[in-house]
Coordinates of C-alpha atoms in Angstrom, one line a residue:
X1 CA 100.2 44.0 124.6
X2 CA 102.4 44.9 121.7
X3 CA 102.9 42.8 118.5
X4 CA 105.0 43.3 115.4
X5 CA 103.3 44.4 112.2
X6 CA 103.4 41.6 109.6
X7 CA 103.9 44.2 106.9
X8 CA 106.5 46.8 108.2
X9 CA 107.8 45.1 111.4
X10 CA 107.1 48.0 113.7
X11 CA 105.4 47.5 117.0
X12 CA 101.7 48.2 117.6
X13 CA 99.0 47.4 120.2
X14 CA 97.0 44.2 119.7
X15 CA 93.9 46.4 120.0
X16 CA 95.0 48.5 117.0
X17 CA 92.9 47.6 113.9
X18 CA 95.7 48.8 111.6
X19 CA 99.4 49.6 112.0
X20 CA 99.9 53.3 113.0
X21 CA 103.2 53.3 111.0
X22 CA 102.2 51.8 107.6
X23 CA 98.4 51.3 107.7
X24 CA 98.5 47.6 107.2
X25 CA 95.8 45.6 109.0
X26 CA 96.6 44.1 112.3
X27 CA 96.3 40.3 111.6
X28 CA 96.4 39.7 115.4
X29 CA 92.8 41.1 115.8
X30 CA 91.2 38.8 113.2
X31 CA 87.4 38.9 113.3
X32 CA 87.1 42.6 114.1
X33 CA 85.6 44.2 111.0
X34 CA 84.0 47.5 110.4
X35 CA 80.4 47.9 109.4
X36 CA 81.5 48.4 105.8
X37 CA 81.3 46.0 102.8
X38 CA 82.2 42.4 103.3
X39 CA 82.4 41.1 99.7
X40 CA 84.3 42.4 96.6
X41 CA 80.9 43.1 94.9
X42 CA 79.7 45.1 97.9
X43 CA 83.0 47.1 97.9
X44 CA 82.5 47.9 94.2
X45 CA 78.9 49.0 94.9
X46 CA 80.0 51.1 97.9
X47 CA 82.6 52.9 95.8
X48 CA 80.1 53.4 93.0
X49 CA 77.5 54.7 95.4
X50 CA 80.1 57.1 96.8
X51 CA 81.1 58.1 93.3
X52 CA 84.7 57.6 94.1
X53 CA 87.1 58.1 91.2
X54 CA 88.9 54.7 91.6
X55 CA 91.1 55.2 88.5
X56 CA 92.4 58.6 89.8
X57 CA 92.8 57.0 93.2
X58 CA 94.8 54.1 91.6
X59 CA 92.4 51.5 93.2
X60 CA 91.5 48.3 91.4
X61 CA 88.7 46.2 92.8
X62 CA 88.4 42.6 91.4
X63 CA 91.4 42.7 89.2
X64 CA 95.1 41.7 89.4
X65 CA 96.4 45.1 88.2
X66 CA 100.2 44.9 87.7
X67 CA 101.3 48.4 86.8
X68 CA 103.1 50.6 89.5
X69 CA 101.4 52.8 92.0
X70 CA 98.2 50.9 92.6
X71 CA 96.2 49.3 95.4
X72 CA 93.8 46.5 94.7
X73 CA 92.0 43.3 95.7
X74 CA 91.1 40.2 93.6
X75 CA 90.3 36.6 94.1
X76 CA 93.1 34.3 92.8
X77 CA 91.2 31.6 90.8
X78 CA 94.0 29.1 91.2
X79 CA 94.3 29.1 95.0
X80 CA 90.9 30.6 95.9
X81 CA 92.6 33.1 98.1
X82 CA 91.7 36.8 98.3
X83 CA 94.7 39.0 97.7
X84 CA 95.0 42.6 98.8
X85 CA 98.1 44.3 97.3
X86 CA 100.0 47.6 96.9
X87 CA 102.1 48.0 93.8
X88 CA 105.0 50.4 94.6
X89 CA 106.4 53.1 92.3
X90 CA 109.4 50.9 91.6
X91 CA 107.2 48.1 90.3
X92 CA 107.5 45.9 93.4
X93 CA 104.4 44.4 94.9
X94 CA 103.6 44.3 98.6
X95 CA 100.9 41.8 99.5
X96 CA 99.0 43.3 102.4
X97 CA 96.8 40.2 102.8
X98 CA 96.4 36.8 101.2
X99 CA 94.0 34.3 102.5
X100 CA 90.5 32.8 102.4
X101 CA 88.7 35.4 104.5
X102 CA 87.0 37.6 102.0
X103 CA 85.5 40.0 104.6
X104 CA 89.0 40.6 106.1
X105 CA 90.5 41.2 102.7
X106 CA 87.7 43.6 101.7
X107 CA 88.1 45.4 105.0
X108 CA 91.8 45.9 104.3
X109 CA 91.1 47.8 101.1
X110 CA 88.0 49.5 102.5
X111 CA 90.0 51.0 105.3
X112 CA 92.7 52.2 102.9
X113 CA 90.0 53.8 100.6
X114 CA 88.5 55.5 103.6
X115 CA 91.9 56.8 104.6
X116 CA 92.6 58.1 101.1
X117 CA 89.2 59.9 101.0
X118 CA 89.8 61.5 104.4
X119 CA 93.3 62.6 103.4
X120 CA 91.9 64.1 100.1
X121 CA 89.2 65.9 102.0
X122 CA 91.8 67.3 104.4
X123 CA 93.9 68.7 101.5
X124 CA 90.9 70.3 99.9
X125 CA 89.9 72.4 103.0

């Protein structure tokens, strides 16, 4: 069955974990997480253990970074929601996820980080 991506509006299968067009998580398969980190602290540790250059990757974990060209995740202290965002080059922000499910939010950014690493490895071959 096909559903619209909440982020870009294109169609994808309900079995897709992320949109094949924009990479946003498929919110229609909630509860399907990878075996990766499930908390912001675990994601920080994973990135540290992997020695990922988060600054060079423009990834910000645990902070509401507002400058252009960045991905990140933080917990909004006012609402208690976890927010996964992408700051575009023109300064606009696209919220990829906002809600109370920390594991889902962390998986959103974890999948993006894995994709970025895979792309970088492909370019370096």
